[in-house]
Amino acid sequence: MILADMIRRGVKPSCARHPGSVYYSLLRGSGRGVRRGVSLRVVTGTHLQSAVAHQSSAGSSEPTRRSTRISSQPKAEVNEPAKKVGEKSNKRTAEQHDDDSPVLKKNKAEEAATEASDAPEAAQALAHIDIGDSLPSLVLKNEKGEDVEVSTMASEKGVILFLVPKADTPGCTTQACGFRDIYPDFTSHNFDVYCLSADSPTAQTKWQTKKELPYDLLSDSKRVLISALGAGEGGKTKRSHFIFEKGGKLVDKKMPVKPADSPRLALEFVKGLNAE
């Protein structure tokens, strides 16, 4: 179609200077962008494929030209990451400044003082209790979570305080059930019985319910009273029992003692006191 249009417009062929090619010279007419005397070469046949391949090869080797207007423009610098880093740094500096502020220091000091004042009394150290000494002033929790003032436990009756290493274990159960079975004998001699251990009130309640223990169980989780009695060395509770007469004075102790022997020996001593 292109060749027919060229002939229609007056472009006539000249001699073929190359095989497979036809040259056309513009003899008249001056179409847009066409001048007189310009020759056009039309490639035919297989030579057209060779020419196209040669043109593609030349085009691919030629570097891409860039507009001078675009290349002359300066590259825009990306400052966003640096800005974020700066903001983070400023934020960290502000936080450090806040940590050093007098108000925050005052608040931290108040919190420390509050924690110290709220510390359980069980964390306080007690003097060693030996024969002739009295029950110390100390508040412990019983199995119901109620406060029990130790110093007043023997104000009206004598007290049997037996210690177990761990609630609801075979040896401790033997000892506890032994005091359970002869509990009426202690009460008839005007003595109360208490079990003392480092177990939580919850664990003591389960054990009390399971074995139907008729006496109170005292929780000494920090082993303060246990240690004062000399039964808390090495972070463990030694199996033992202590007898305080009415008024709170320690009159007898057995440490260590076998689980089955503890109730029997305690009752024998109480009976001996009443016989005097």
Coordinates of C-alpha atoms in Angstrom, one line a residue:
M1 CA 0.0 0.0 0.0
I2 CA 2.9 2.4 0.8
L3 CA 4.5 1.7 -2.6
A4 CA 1.2 2.3 -4.5
D5 CA 0.7 5.5 -2.7
M6 CA 4.2 6.7 -3.6
I7 CA 3.6 5.9 -7.4
R8 CA 0.3 7.7 -7.2
R9 CA 2.0 10.8 -5.9
G10 CA 4.6 10.8 -8.7
V11 CA 7.5 9.0 -7.2
K12 CA 9.2 7.1 -10.1
P13 CA 11.7 4.3 -9.8
S14 CA 15.3 4.7 -10.8
C15 CA 17.8 2.0 -11.5
A16 CA 18.3 -0.7 -9.0
R17 CA 21.8 -0.2 -7.5
H18 CA 21.5 -3.2 -5.3
P19 CA 19.9 -6.6 -5.9
G20 CA 16.5 -6.9 -4.3
S21 CA 16.2 -3.1 -4.0
V22 CA 14.3 -0.5 -6.0
Y23 CA 15.1 3.3 -5.7
Y24 CA 12.4 5.9 -6.2
S25 CA 13.2 9.6 -6.8
L26 CA 10.8 12.3 -6.0
L27 CA 10.3 14.2 -9.3
R28 CA 7.4 16.4 -8.2
G29 CA 5.2 17.2 -5.4
S30 CA 6.5 18.3 -2.0
G31 CA 4.5 16.4 0.5
R32 CA 4.9 17.2 4.2
G33 CA 8.6 16.6 5.0
V34 CA 9.5 15.5 1.4
R35 CA 11.9 17.4 -0.8
R36 CA 12.6 17.2 -4.6
G37 CA 15.5 15.0 -5.4
V38 CA 15.2 12.7 -2.4
S39 CA 15.7 9.0 -3.2
L40 CA 13.9 6.2 -1.4
R41 CA 15.1 2.7 -1.3
V42 CA 12.5 -0.1 -1.2
V43 CA 13.9 -3.5 -0.1
T44 CA 12.1 -6.5 -1.3
G45 CA 12.2 -10.2 -0.7
T46 CA 14.6 -11.8 1.7
H47 CA 16.7 -8.6 1.8
L48 CA 13.9 -7.0 3.8
Q49 CA 14.3 -9.5 6.6
S50 CA 18.1 -8.9 6.6
A51 CA 17.6 -5.1 6.7
V52 CA 15.1 -5.4 9.7
A53 CA 17.5 -7.7 11.6
H54 CA 20.4 -5.3 10.9
Q55 CA 18.3 -2.3 12.1
S56 CA 17.3 -4.2 15.3
S57 CA 20.9 -5.1 16.1
A58 CA 22.0 -1.5 15.6
G59 CA 19.1 -0.2 17.7
S60 CA 19.9 -2.5 20.6
S61 CA 23.6 -1.5 20.7
E62 CA 22.8 2.2 20.6
P63 CA 22.7 3.6 24.2
T64 CA 19.4 5.1 25.3
R65 CA 19.5 8.9 24.9
R66 CA 18.3 10.9 27.8
S67 CA 16.8 14.3 27.5
T68 CA 19.3 17.0 28.5
R69 CA 16.5 18.8 30.4
I70 CA 15.9 15.8 32.6
S71 CA 19.6 15.0 33.2
S72 CA 20.3 18.6 34.1
Q73 CA 17.8 18.5 36.9
P74 CA 19.3 17.7 40.3
K75 CA 18.3 14.5 42.0
A76 CA 15.8 14.9 44.9
E77 CA 17.3 13.7 48.2
V78 CA 15.2 11.4 50.3
N79 CA 15.4 12.7 53.9
E80 CA 12.4 10.9 55.3
P81 CA 14.3 8.1 57.0
A82 CA 16.8 10.5 58.5
K83 CA 13.8 12.6 59.8
K84 CA 12.4 9.5 61.5
V85 CA 15.6 8.7 63.1
G86 CA 15.9 12.2 64.4
E87 CA 12.4 12.0 65.8
K88 CA 13.2 8.8 67.5
S89 CA 16.3 10.2 69.0
N90 CA 14.5 13.3 70.2
K91 CA 11.8 11.1 71.8
R92 CA 14.4 9.0 73.6
T93 CA 16.1 12.1 74.9
A94 CA 12.8 13.4 76.1
E95 CA 12.1 10.1 77.9
Q96 CA 15.5 10.2 79.5
H97 CA 14.8 13.7 80.6
D98 CA 11.5 12.7 82.1
D99 CA 13.2 9.9 84.0
D100 CA 15.5 12.4 85.7
S101 CA 12.6 14.8 86.5
P102 CA 12.1 15.6 90.2
V103 CA 8.5 14.6 90.0
L104 CA 9.2 11.1 88.7
K105 CA 12.0 10.6 91.3
K106 CA 9.5 11.6 94.0
N107 CA 6.9 9.2 92.7
K108 CA 9.5 6.4 92.6
A109 CA 10.5 7.1 96.1
E110 CA 6.9 7.1 97.3
E111 CA 6.3 3.8 95.6
A112 CA 9.4 2.3 97.3
A113 CA 8.2 3.5 100.6
T114 CA 4.7 2.1 100.1
E115 CA 6.1 -1.3 99.1
A116 CA 8.3 -1.3 102.2
S117 CA 5.3 -0.4 104.4
D118 CA 3.1 -3.0 102.8
A119 CA 5.6 -5.8 103.2
P120 CA 4.2 -8.7 105.2
E121 CA 5.1 -9.0 108.8
A122 CA 6.2 -12.5 108.1
A123 CA 9.3 -11.0 106.4
Q124 CA 10.4 -9.6 109.8
A125 CA 13.1 -11.7 111.7
L126 CA 12.3 -12.9 115.2
A127 CA 14.6 -13.7 118.1
H128 CA 15.2 -17.4 118.8
I129 CA 12.6 -19.0 121.0
D130 CA 13.8 -21.4 123.6
I131 CA 12.5 -23.1 126.7
G132 CA 11.2 -20.3 129.1
D133 CA 10.6 -17.8 126.3
S134 CA 7.1 -16.6 125.3
L135 CA 5.2 -16.6 122.1
P136 CA 6.3 -13.6 120.0
S137 CA 4.1 -10.8 118.6
L138 CA 3.4 -11.9 115.0
V139 CA 0.3 -12.1 112.8
L140 CA -0.2 -15.2 110.7
K141 CA -3.0 -16.4 108.5
N142 CA -5.1 -19.5 109.4
E143 CA -6.6 -21.9 106.8
K144 CA -9.5 -19.6 106.3
G145 CA -7.3 -16.6 105.5
E146 CA -8.1 -14.9 108.9
D147 CA -5.4 -13.1 110.9
V148 CA -4.2 -14.8 114.1
E149 CA -2.1 -12.9 116.6
V150 CA 0.4 -15.4 117.9
S151 CA 1.2 -13.7 121.1
T152 CA -2.4 -14.0 122.3
M153 CA -3.0 -17.7 121.4
A154 CA -2.1 -18.9 124.9
S155 CA -3.8 -16.1 126.8
E156 CA -6.6 -18.4 128.1
K157 CA -5.4 -21.9 127.4
G158 CA -2.2 -23.8 126.8
V159 CA -1.1 -24.4 123.2
I160 CA 0.2 -27.4 121.3
L161 CA 2.0 -26.2 118.2
F162 CA 3.1 -29.1 115.9
L163 CA 5.1 -28.4 112.7
V164 CA 4.9 -30.4 109.5
P165 CA 7.2 -30.1 106.4
K166 CA 4.3 -30.2 103.8
A167 CA 0.6 -30.6 104.0
D168 CA -1.1 -33.7 102.7
T169 CA 2.0 -35.8 102.5
P170 CA 2.2 -39.3 104.0
G171 CA 4.3 -38.5 107.1
C172 CA 2.6 -35.2 107.8
T173 CA -0.8 -36.8 107.4
T174 CA 0.1 -39.5 110.0
Q175 CA 1.2 -36.8 112.4
A176 CA -1.9 -34.6 111.8
C177 CA -4.3 -37.5 112.1
G178 CA -2.6 -38.6 115.3
F179 CA -3.4 -35.2 116.9
R180 CA -6.9 -35.4 115.4
D181 CA -7.7 -38.7 117.0
I182 CA -6.7 -37.6 120.5
Y183 CA -7.8 -34.0 120.1
P184 CA -10.5 -34.3 122.8
D185 CA -7.8 -35.4 125.3
F186 CA -6.0 -32.1 124.7
T187 CA -9.0 -30.0 125.1
S188 CA -10.0 -31.8 128.2
H189 CA -6.7 -30.7 129.7
N190 CA -7.3 -27.1 128.7
F191 CA -5.0 -27.1 125.7
D192 CA -5.6 -25.9 122.1
V193 CA -3.9 -27.6 119.1
Y194 CA -2.5 -25.8 116.1
C195 CA -0.7 -27.1 113.0
L196 CA 2.0 -24.9 111.7
S197 CA 3.5 -25.1 108.2
A198 CA 4.7 -23.0 105.2
D199 CA 1.8 -24.1 103.1
S200 CA -0.7 -21.6 101.8
P201 CA -4.1 -21.3 103.5
T202 CA -5.7 -22.8 100.4
A203 CA -3.6 -25.9 100.5
Q204 CA -4.2 -26.2 104.3
T205 CA -8.0 -25.9 103.8
K206 CA -8.1 -28.8 101.3
W207 CA -6.0 -30.9 103.6
Q208 CA -8.2 -30.0 106.6
T209 CA -11.4 -30.9 104.7
K210 CA -10.0 -34.1 103.3
K211 CA -8.8 -35.4 106.7
E212 CA -11.4 -33.8 108.8
L213 CA -8.9 -32.0 111.1
P214 CA -10.7 -30.3 114.0
Y215 CA -8.0 -27.7 114.8
D216 CA -6.7 -24.6 113.1
L217 CA -3.8 -24.6 110.7
L218 CA -1.5 -21.7 110.6
S219 CA 0.3 -20.6 107.4
D220 CA 3.9 -19.3 107.9
S221 CA 5.0 -19.0 104.2
K222 CA 8.2 -17.1 105.1
R223 CA 9.0 -19.5 107.9
V224 CA 9.5 -16.6 110.3
L225 CA 8.0 -18.3 113.4
I226 CA 9.2 -21.7 112.2
S227 CA 12.8 -20.3 112.0
A228 CA 12.5 -18.6 115.4
L229 CA 11.6 -22.0 116.9
G230 CA 14.7 -23.4 115.3
A231 CA 12.9 -25.6 112.8
G232 CA 13.4 -23.7 109.6
E233 CA 17.0 -24.3 108.7
G234 CA 17.9 -24.8 105.0
G235 CA 14.6 -23.5 103.7
K236 CA 12.7 -26.5 105.0
T237 CA 10.5 -27.2 108.0
K238 CA 11.6 -29.8 110.5
R239 CA 9.0 -32.1 111.9
S240 CA 8.6 -31.1 115.6
H241 CA 6.1 -29.9 118.3
F242 CA 6.2 -27.2 120.9
I243 CA 4.2 -26.9 124.1
F244 CA 3.3 -23.5 125.5
E245 CA 1.6 -23.3 128.9
K246 CA -1.3 -20.9 129.6
G247 CA 0.2 -17.4 129.4
G248 CA 2.5 -18.3 126.4
K249 CA 5.7 -19.6 128.0
L250 CA 7.5 -22.4 126.1
V251 CA 7.8 -25.4 128.5
D252 CA 8.6 -28.4 126.2
K253 CA 9.7 -29.1 122.6
K254 CA 10.6 -32.2 120.6
M255 CA 12.7 -31.8 117.4
P256 CA 13.0 -33.9 115.4
V257 CA 10.2 -36.3 116.2
K258 CA 8.6 -39.2 114.3
P259 CA 5.1 -38.6 112.9
A260 CA 3.4 -41.3 115.0
D261 CA 5.3 -40.4 118.2
S262 CA 4.6 -36.6 118.2
P263 CA 0.9 -36.7 119.3
R264 CA 1.5 -39.4 122.0
L265 CA 4.6 -37.6 123.5
A266 CA 2.8 -34.2 123.5
L267 CA -0.2 -35.7 125.4
E268 CA 2.0 -37.4 127.9
F269 CA 3.7 -34.1 128.7
V270 CA 0.4 -32.3 129.1
K271 CA -0.9 -34.9 131.4
G272 CA 2.2 -34.6 133.5
L273 CA 1.7 -30.8 133.8
N274 CA -1.8 -31.2 135.1
A275 CA -0.6 -33.8 137.6
E276 CA 1.8 -31.4 139.3

